[in-house]
Tab-separated table of C-alpha atoms in Angstrom:
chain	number	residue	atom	x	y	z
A	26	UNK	CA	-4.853	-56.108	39.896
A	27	UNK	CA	-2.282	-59.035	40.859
A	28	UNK	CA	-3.474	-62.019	42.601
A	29	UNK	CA	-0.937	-63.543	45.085
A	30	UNK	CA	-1.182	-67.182	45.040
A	31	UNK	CA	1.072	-69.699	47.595
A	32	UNK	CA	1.960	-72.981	45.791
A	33	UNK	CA	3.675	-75.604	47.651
A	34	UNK	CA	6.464	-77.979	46.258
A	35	UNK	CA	9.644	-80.337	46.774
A	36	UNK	CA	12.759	-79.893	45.316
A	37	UNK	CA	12.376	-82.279	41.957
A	38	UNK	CA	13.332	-81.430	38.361
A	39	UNK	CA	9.422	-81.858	37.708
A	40	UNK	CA	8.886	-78.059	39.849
A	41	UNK	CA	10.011	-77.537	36.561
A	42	UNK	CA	6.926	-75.421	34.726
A	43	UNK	CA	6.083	-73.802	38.514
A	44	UNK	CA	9.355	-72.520	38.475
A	45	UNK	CA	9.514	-71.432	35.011
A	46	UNK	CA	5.790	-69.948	34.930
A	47	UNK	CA	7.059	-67.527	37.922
A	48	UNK	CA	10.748	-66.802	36.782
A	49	UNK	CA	10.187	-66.276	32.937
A	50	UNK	CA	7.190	-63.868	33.669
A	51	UNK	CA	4.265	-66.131	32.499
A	52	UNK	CA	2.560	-65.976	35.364
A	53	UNK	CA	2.815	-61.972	36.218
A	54	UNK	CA	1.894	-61.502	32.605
A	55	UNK	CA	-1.481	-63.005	33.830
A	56	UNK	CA	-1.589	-61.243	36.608
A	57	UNK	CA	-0.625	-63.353	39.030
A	58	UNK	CA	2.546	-63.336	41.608
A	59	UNK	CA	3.507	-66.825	42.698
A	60	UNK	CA	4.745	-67.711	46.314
A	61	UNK	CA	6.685	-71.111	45.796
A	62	UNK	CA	6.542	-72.443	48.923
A	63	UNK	CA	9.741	-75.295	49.541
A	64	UNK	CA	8.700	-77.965	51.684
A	65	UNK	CA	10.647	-81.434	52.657
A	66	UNK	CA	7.786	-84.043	52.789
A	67	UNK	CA	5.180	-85.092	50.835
A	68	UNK	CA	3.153	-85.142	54.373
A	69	UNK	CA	3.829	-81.705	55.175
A	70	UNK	CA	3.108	-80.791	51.538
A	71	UNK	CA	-0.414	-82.421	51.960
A	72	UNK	CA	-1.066	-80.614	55.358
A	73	UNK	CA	-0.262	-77.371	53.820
A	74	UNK	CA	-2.873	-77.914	50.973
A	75	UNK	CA	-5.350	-79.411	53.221
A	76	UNK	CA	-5.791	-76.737	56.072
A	77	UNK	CA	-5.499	-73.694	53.973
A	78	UNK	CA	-1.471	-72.439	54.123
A	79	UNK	CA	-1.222	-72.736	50.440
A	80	UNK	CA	-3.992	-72.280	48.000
A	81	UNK	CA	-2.661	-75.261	45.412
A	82	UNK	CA	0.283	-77.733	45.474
A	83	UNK	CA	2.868	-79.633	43.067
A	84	UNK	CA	1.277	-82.929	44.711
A	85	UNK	CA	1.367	-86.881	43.741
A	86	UNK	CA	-1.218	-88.086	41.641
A	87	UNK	CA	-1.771	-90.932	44.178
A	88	UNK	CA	-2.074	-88.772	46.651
A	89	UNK	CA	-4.504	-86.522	45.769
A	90	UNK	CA	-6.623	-89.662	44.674
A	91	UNK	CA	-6.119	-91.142	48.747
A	92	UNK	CA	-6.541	-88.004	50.473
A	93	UNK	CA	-9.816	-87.352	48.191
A	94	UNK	CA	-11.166	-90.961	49.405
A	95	UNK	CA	-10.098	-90.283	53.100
A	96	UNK	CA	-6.825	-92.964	52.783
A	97	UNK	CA	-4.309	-90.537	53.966
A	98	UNK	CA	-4.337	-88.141	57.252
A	99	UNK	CA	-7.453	-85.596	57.142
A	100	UNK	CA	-9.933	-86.228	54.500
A	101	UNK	CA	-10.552	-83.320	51.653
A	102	UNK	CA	-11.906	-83.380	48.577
A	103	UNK	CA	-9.050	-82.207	46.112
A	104	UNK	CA	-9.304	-81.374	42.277
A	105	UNK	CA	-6.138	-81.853	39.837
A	106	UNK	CA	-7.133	-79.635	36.379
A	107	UNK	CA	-3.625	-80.000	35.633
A	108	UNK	CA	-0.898	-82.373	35.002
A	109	UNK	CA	2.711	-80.819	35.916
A	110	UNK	CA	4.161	-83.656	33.738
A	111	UNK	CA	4.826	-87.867	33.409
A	112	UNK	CA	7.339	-89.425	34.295
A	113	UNK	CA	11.007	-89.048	35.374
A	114	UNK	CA	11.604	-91.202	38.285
A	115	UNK	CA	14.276	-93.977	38.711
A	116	UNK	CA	15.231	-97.221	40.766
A	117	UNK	CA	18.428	-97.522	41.761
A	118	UNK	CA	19.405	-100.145	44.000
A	119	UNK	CA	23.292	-100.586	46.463
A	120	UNK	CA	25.853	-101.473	43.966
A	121	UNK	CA	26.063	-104.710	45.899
A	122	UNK	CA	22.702	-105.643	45.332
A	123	UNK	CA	22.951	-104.041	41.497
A	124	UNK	CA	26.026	-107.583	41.471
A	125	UNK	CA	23.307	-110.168	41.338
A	126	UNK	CA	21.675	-108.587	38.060
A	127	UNK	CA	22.634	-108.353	34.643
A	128	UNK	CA	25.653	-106.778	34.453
A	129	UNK	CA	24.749	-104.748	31.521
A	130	UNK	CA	22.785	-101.965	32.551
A	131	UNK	CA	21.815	-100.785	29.330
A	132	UNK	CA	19.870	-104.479	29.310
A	133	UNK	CA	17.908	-103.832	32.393
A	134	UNK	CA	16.658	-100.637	31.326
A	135	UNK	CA	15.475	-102.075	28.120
A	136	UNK	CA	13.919	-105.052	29.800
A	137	UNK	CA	11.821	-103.691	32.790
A	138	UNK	CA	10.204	-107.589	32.931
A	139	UNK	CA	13.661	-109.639	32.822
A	140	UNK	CA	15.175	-107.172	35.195
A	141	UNK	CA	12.069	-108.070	37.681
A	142	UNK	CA	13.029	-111.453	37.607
A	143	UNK	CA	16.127	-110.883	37.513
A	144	UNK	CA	15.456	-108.640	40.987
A	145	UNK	CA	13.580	-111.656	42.149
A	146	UNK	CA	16.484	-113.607	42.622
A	147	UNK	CA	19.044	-111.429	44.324
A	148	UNK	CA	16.350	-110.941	46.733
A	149	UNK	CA	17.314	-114.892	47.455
A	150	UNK	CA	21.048	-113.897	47.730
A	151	UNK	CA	20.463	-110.809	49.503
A	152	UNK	CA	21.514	-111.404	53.411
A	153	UNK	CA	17.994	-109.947	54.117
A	154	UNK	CA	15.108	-109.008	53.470
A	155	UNK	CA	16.126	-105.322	50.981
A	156	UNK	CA	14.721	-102.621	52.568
A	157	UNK	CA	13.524	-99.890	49.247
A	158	UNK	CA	12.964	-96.321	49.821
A	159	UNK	CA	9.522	-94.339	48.496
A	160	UNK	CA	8.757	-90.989	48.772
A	161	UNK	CA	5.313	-91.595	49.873
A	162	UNK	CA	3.099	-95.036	50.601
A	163	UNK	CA	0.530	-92.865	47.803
A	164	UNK	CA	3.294	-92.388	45.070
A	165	UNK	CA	3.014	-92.618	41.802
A	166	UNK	CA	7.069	-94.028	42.141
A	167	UNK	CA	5.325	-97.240	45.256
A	168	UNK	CA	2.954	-98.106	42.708
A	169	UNK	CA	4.878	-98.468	39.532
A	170	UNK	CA	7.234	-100.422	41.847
A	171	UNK	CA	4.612	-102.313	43.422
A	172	UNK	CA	3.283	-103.566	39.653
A	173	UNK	CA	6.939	-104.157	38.240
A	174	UNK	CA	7.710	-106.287	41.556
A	175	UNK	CA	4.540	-108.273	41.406
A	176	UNK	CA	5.623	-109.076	37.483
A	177	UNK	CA	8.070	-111.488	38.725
A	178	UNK	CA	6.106	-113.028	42.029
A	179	UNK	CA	7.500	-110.783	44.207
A	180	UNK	CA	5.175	-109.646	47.312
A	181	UNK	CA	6.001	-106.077	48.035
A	182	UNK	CA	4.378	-105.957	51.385
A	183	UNK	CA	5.989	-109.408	52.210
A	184	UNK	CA	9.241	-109.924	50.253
A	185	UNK	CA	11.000	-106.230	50.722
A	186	UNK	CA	10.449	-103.515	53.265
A	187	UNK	CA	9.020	-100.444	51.558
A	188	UNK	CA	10.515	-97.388	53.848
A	189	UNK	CA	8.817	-93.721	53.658
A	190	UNK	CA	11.728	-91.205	52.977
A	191	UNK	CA	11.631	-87.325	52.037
A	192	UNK	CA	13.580	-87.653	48.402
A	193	UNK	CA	15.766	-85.148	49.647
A	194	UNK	CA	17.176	-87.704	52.129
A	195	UNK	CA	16.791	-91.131	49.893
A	196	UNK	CA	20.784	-90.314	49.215
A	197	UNK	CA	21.832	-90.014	52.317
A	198	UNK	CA	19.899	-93.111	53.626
A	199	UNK	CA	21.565	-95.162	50.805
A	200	UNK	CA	25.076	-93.938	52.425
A	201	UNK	CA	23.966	-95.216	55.401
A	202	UNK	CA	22.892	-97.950	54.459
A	203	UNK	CA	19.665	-97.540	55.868
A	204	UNK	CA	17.872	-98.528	52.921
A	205	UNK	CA	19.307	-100.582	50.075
A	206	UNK	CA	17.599	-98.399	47.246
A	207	UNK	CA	15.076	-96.189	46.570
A	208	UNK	CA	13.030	-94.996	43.948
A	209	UNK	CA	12.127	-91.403	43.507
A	210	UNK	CA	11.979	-88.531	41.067
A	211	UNK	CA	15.140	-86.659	39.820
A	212	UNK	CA	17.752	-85.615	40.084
A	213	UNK	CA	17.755	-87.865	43.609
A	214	UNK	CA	18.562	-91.229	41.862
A	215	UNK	CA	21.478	-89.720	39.869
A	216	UNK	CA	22.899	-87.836	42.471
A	217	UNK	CA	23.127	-91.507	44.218
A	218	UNK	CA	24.804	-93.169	41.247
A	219	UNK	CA	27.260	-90.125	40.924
A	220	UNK	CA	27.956	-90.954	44.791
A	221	UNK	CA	29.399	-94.320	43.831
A	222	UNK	CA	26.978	-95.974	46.191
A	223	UNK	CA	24.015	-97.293	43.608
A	224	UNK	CA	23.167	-98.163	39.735
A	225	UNK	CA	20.202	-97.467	38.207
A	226	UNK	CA	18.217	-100.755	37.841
A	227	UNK	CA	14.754	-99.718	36.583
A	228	UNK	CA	13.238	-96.482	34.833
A	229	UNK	CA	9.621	-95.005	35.369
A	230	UNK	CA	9.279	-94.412	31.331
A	231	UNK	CA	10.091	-97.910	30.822
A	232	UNK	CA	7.655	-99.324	33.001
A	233	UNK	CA	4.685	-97.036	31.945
A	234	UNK	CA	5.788	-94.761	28.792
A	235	UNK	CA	3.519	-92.165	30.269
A	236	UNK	CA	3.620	-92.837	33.541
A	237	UNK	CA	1.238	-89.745	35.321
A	238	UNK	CA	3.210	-88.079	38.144
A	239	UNK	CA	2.223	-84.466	39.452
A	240	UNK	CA	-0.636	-82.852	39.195
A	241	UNK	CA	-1.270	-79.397	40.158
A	242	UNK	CA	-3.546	-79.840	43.135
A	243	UNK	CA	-6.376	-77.618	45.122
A	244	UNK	CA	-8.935	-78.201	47.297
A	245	UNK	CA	-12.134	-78.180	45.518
A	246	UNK	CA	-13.892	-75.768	47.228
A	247	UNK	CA	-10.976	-73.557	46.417
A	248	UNK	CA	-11.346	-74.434	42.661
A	249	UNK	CA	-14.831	-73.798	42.478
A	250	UNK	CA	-15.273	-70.606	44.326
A	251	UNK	CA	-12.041	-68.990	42.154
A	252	UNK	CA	-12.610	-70.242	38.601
A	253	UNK	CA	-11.241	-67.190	36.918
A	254	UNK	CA	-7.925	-67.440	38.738
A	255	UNK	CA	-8.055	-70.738	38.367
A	256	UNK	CA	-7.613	-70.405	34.741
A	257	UNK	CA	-5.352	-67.249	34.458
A	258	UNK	CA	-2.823	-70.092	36.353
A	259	UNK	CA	-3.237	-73.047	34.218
A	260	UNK	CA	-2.989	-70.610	31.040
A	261	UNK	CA	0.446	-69.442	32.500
A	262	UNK	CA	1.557	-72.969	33.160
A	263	UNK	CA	0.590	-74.351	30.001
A	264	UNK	CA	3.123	-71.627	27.998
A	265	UNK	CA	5.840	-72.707	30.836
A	266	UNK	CA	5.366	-76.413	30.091
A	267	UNK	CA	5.727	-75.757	26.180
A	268	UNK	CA	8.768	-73.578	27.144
A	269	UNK	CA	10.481	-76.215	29.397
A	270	UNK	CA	9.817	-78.857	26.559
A	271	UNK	CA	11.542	-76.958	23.823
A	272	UNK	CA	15.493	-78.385	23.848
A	273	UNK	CA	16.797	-75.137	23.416
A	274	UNK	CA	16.058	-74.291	26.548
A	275	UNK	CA	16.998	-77.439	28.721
A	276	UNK	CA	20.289	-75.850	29.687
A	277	UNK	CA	18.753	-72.703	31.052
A	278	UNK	CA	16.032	-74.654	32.893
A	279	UNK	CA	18.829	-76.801	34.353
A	280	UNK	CA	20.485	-73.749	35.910
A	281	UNK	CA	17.301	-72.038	37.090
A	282	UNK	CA	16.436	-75.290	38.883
A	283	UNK	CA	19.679	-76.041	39.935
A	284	UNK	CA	19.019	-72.366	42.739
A	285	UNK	CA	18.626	-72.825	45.992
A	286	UNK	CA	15.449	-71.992	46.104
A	287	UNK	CA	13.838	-75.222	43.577
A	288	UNK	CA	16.266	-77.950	43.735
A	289	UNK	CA	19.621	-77.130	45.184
A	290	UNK	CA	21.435	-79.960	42.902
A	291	UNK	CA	24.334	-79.501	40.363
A	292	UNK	CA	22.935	-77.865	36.710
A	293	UNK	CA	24.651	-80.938	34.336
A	294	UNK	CA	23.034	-83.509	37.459
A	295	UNK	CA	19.389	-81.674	36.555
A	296	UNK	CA	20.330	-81.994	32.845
A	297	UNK	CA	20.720	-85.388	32.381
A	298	UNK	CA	16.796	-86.140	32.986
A	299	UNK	CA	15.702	-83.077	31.197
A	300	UNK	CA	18.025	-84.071	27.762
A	301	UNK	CA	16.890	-88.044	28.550
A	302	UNK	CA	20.881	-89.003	28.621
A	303	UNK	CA	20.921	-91.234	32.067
A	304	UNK	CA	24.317	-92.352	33.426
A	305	UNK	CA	22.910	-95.805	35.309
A	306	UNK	CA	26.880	-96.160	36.604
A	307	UNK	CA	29.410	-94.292	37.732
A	308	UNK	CA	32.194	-94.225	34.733
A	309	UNK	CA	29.736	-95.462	32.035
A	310	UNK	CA	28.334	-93.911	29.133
A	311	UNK	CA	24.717	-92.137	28.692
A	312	UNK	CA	21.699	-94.411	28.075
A	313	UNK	CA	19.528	-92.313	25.680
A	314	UNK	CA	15.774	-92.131	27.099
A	315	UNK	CA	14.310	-89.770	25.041
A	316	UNK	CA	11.168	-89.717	26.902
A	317	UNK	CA	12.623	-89.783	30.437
A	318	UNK	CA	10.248	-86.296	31.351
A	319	UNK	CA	7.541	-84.302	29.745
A	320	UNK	CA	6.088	-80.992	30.347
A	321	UNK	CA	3.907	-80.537	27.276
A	322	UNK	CA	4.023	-82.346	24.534
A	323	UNK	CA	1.654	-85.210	23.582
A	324	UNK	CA	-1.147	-83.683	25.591
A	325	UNK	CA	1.338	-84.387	28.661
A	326	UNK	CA	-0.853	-81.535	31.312
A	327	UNK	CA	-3.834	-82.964	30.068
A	328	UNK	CA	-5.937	-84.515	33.306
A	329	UNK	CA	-7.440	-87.960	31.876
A	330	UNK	CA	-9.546	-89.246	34.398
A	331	UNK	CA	-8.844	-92.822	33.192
A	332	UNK	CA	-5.233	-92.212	34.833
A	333	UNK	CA	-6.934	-90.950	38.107
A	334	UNK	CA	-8.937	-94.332	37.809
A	335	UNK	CA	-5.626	-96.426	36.858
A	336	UNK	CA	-4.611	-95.330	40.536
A	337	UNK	CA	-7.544	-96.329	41.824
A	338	UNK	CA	-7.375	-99.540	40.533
A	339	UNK	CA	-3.708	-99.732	41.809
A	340	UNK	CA	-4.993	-98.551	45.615
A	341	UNK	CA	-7.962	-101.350	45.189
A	342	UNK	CA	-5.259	-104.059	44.371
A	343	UNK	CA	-2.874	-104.020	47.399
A	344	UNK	CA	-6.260	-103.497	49.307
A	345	UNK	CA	-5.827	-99.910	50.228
A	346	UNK	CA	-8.690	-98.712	49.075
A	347	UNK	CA	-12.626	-100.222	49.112
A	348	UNK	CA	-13.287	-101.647	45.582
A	349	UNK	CA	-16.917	-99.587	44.751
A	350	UNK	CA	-18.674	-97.657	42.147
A	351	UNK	CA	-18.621	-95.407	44.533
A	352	UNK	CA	-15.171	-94.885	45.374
A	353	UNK	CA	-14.299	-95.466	41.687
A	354	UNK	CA	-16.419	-92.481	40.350
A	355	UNK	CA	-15.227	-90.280	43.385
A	356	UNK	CA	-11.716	-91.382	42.517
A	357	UNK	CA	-11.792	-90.264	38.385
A	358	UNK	CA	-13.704	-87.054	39.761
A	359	UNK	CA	-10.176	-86.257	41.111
A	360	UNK	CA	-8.740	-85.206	38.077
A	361	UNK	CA	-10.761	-82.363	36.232
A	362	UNK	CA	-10.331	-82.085	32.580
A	363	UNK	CA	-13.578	-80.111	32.014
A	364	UNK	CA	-11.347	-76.851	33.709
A	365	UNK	CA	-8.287	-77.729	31.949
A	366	UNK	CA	-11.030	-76.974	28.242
A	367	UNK	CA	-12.172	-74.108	30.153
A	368	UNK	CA	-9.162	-72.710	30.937
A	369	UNK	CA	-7.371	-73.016	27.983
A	370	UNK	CA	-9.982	-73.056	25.503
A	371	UNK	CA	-9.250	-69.591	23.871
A	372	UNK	CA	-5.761	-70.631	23.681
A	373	UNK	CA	-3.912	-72.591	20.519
A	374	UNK	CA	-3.250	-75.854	23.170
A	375	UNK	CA	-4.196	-78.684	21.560
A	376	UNK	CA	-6.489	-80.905	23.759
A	377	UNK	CA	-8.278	-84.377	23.368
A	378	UNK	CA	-11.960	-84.478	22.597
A	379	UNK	CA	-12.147	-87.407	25.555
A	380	UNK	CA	-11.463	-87.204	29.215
A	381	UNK	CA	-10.972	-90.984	28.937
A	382	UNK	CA	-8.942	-93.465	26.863
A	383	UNK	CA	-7.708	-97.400	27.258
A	384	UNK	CA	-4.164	-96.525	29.166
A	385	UNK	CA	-1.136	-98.920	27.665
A	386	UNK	CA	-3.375	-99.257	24.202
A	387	UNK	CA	-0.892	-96.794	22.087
A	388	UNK	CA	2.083	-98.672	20.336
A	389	UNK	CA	3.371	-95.996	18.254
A	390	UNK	CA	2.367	-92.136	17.842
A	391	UNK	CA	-1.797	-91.942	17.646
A	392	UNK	CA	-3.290	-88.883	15.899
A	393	UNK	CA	-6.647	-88.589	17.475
A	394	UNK	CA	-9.299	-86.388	17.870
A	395	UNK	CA	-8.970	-83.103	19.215
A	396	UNK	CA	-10.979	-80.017	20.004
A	397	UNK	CA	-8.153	-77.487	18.918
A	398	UNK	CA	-5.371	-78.018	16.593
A	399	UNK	CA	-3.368	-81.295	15.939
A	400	UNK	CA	-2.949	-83.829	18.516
A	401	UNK	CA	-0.833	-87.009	18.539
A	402	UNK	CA	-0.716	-88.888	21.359
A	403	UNK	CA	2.860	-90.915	22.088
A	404	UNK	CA	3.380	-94.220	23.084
A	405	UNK	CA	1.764	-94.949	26.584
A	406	UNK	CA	2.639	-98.596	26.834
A	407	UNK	CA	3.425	-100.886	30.273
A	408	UNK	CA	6.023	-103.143	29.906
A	409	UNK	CA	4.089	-106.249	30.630
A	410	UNK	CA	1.523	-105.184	28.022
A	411	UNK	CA	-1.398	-104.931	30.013
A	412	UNK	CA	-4.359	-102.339	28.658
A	413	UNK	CA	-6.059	-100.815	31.192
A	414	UNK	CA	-10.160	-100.172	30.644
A	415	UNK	CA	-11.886	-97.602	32.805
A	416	UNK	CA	-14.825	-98.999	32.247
A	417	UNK	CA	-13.708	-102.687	32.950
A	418	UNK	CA	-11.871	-101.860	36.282
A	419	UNK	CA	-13.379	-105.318	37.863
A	420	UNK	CA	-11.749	-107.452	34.564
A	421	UNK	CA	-8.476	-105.607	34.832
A	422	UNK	CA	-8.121	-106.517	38.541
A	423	UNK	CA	-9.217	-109.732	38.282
A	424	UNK	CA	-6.317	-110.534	35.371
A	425	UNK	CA	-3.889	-109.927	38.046
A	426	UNK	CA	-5.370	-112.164	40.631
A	427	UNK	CA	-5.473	-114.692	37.790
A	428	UNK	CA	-1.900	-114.860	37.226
């Protein structure tokens, strides 16, 4: 017997294992037949979830965390057993603005903090105040931006204008010149660089080196009431994600992505995240960034709950969420790592023995402790160096409010 399940998305390399799980056959050799549903917003995505149209979503870790508390639209409790992958998102800024920093872009890739400060004073040259696209006020893309602009003293909610755009349209908006920049998930940044219109100025992996982005999303009552499909899915998706993360196959996943019906970009546009080779300028050469996007590796679809809570801590700091023990437990509750072991627990996916580890603490690969197989974990550092505790959330904020 199939199962029909409808999964809603927007068109970002990072549909990647959705795609793959229903094109390559994983998911009808579990016995289910995936509806990808294409959607334009992250607000429409949400209302889809949220009252019952489709049964789970590709959906921003933020988000799910803020519509969970009640933060965004209609309150529902939503449940993430499944990470869709980290990182893969990009700043890039008008090529006019991009004057005022180092000319080098290479440089501000490789130094997220000096490029902050470096931001901080064009925004003095800049004839106003620069207006920055994000995909969604409960992004995974706002807050990284929010913490990398506050690095340098820059208030994001008094020195820029943060505009809500669909990625689809962040390009156009940049022609425009309705916005001065954006940041967003690819292949949107690249395909505004390739316009001649912006230069990338800041990378997600080089601000958190494993930054959380989508999660696979339901509503928990959903979750709970279907367990057994519930894990025929995430056992498909996990043999997509190893698939997309093989580089053999990065080519082919570029063309399936680059249809119509997923992202509607150019293949060797779609490539250039996947193979980690960014062109930051029109006419200059690749910048390797090896870890640009993951599907799989490193325990990437694993759902720690300390990364749930890192967002928490994020919403509690630009006061847009109630700072309670509370609200922090029903935050981490988000993210569901007892159904990811379920799910997956006959299968040969390695999987830490934790649901919670010190985010930022890993330097260099970690081998750690796992209830299957090998596991190494790979460097999760932020560039300011900061180690975030989930069980010292009040000590973490209070470091920022220090400095």
């Amino acid at each position: 017997m199939t199962t029909n399940l409808r999964i809603a998305f927007l068109p970002l390399n990072d549909v990647a294992v959705l795609a793959v799980a229903r094109e390559r056959g994983f998911a009808e050799e579990e016995g289910i037949s995936l509806d990808l549903v294409r959607t334009t917003s992250w607000a429409t995505l949400r209302d889809r979830l949220v009252y019952g149209q489709v049964q789970a979503a590709h959906m921003l870790a933020p988000l799910a965390v803020a519509v969970t508390l009640g933060l965004s639209q209609q309150p529902a409790a939503l449940a993430a057993p499944y990470k869709l992958g980290v990182n893969g998102n990009m700043l890039v800024m008008a090529r006019d603005f991009a004057a005022a920093l180092d000319p080098d872009p290479v440089r501000r890739l490789a130094d997220p903090l000096g490029t902050a400060h470096d931001f901080a004073s064009a925004i003095g040259l800049w004839r106003r105040k620069p207006v920055i696209g994000v995909v969604h006020r409960f992004s995974s893309h706002a807050l990284m931006l929010r913490y990398w602009l506050a690095s340098a003293g820059i208030d994001p909610d008094r020195d820029v204008v943060l505009r809500v755009l669909p990625p689809s349209l962040t390009v156009e908006a940049i022609h425009a010149e309705e916005i001065d920049g954006f940041i967003a998930g690819e292949p949107w940044g690249s395909a505004a660089i390739d316009s001649g219109r912006a230069e990338a100025v800041a990378i997600g992996e080089r601000i958190w080196q494993r930054g959380v982005e989508k999660v696979l999303t339901f509503r928990e009552a959903w979750l709970e009431e279907n367990p057994e499909t519930v894990d025929r899915l995430l056992r498909a998706l996990a043999r997509a994600a190893a698939w997309c993360d093989e580089p053999d196959n990065r080519e082919a996943l570029a063309d399936l992505l680059a249809d119509p019906r997923y992202v509607d970009q150019p293949a060797d546009l779609i490539l250039r995240a996947l193979t980690g080779r960014i062109v930051p300028r029109v006419g200059d050469g690749a910048v390797d960034c090896s870890d640009f996007v993951l599907f799989s590796r490193e325990a990437t679809s694993f759902p720690w709950r300390s990364q749930a809570l890192w967002i928490y801590s994020q919403l509690v700091r630009w006061n847009m969420a109630e700072n309670s023990p509370e609200t922090a437990a029903k935050a981490g509750a988000v993210f569901r790592p007892d159904v990811f072991r379920r799910a997956l627990a006959g299968s040969d996916v390695p999987m830490p023995g934790a649901s919670m580890k010190l985010e930022g603490a890993v330097n260099t690969p970690l081998a750690v402790g796992s209830r299957k197989g090998d596991l190494t974990l790979g460097p999760d550092r932020f560039f300011d160096g900061r180690v975030f505790d989930p069980e010292r959330i009040d000590d973490y904020l209070a470091g920022f409010a220090a400095r």
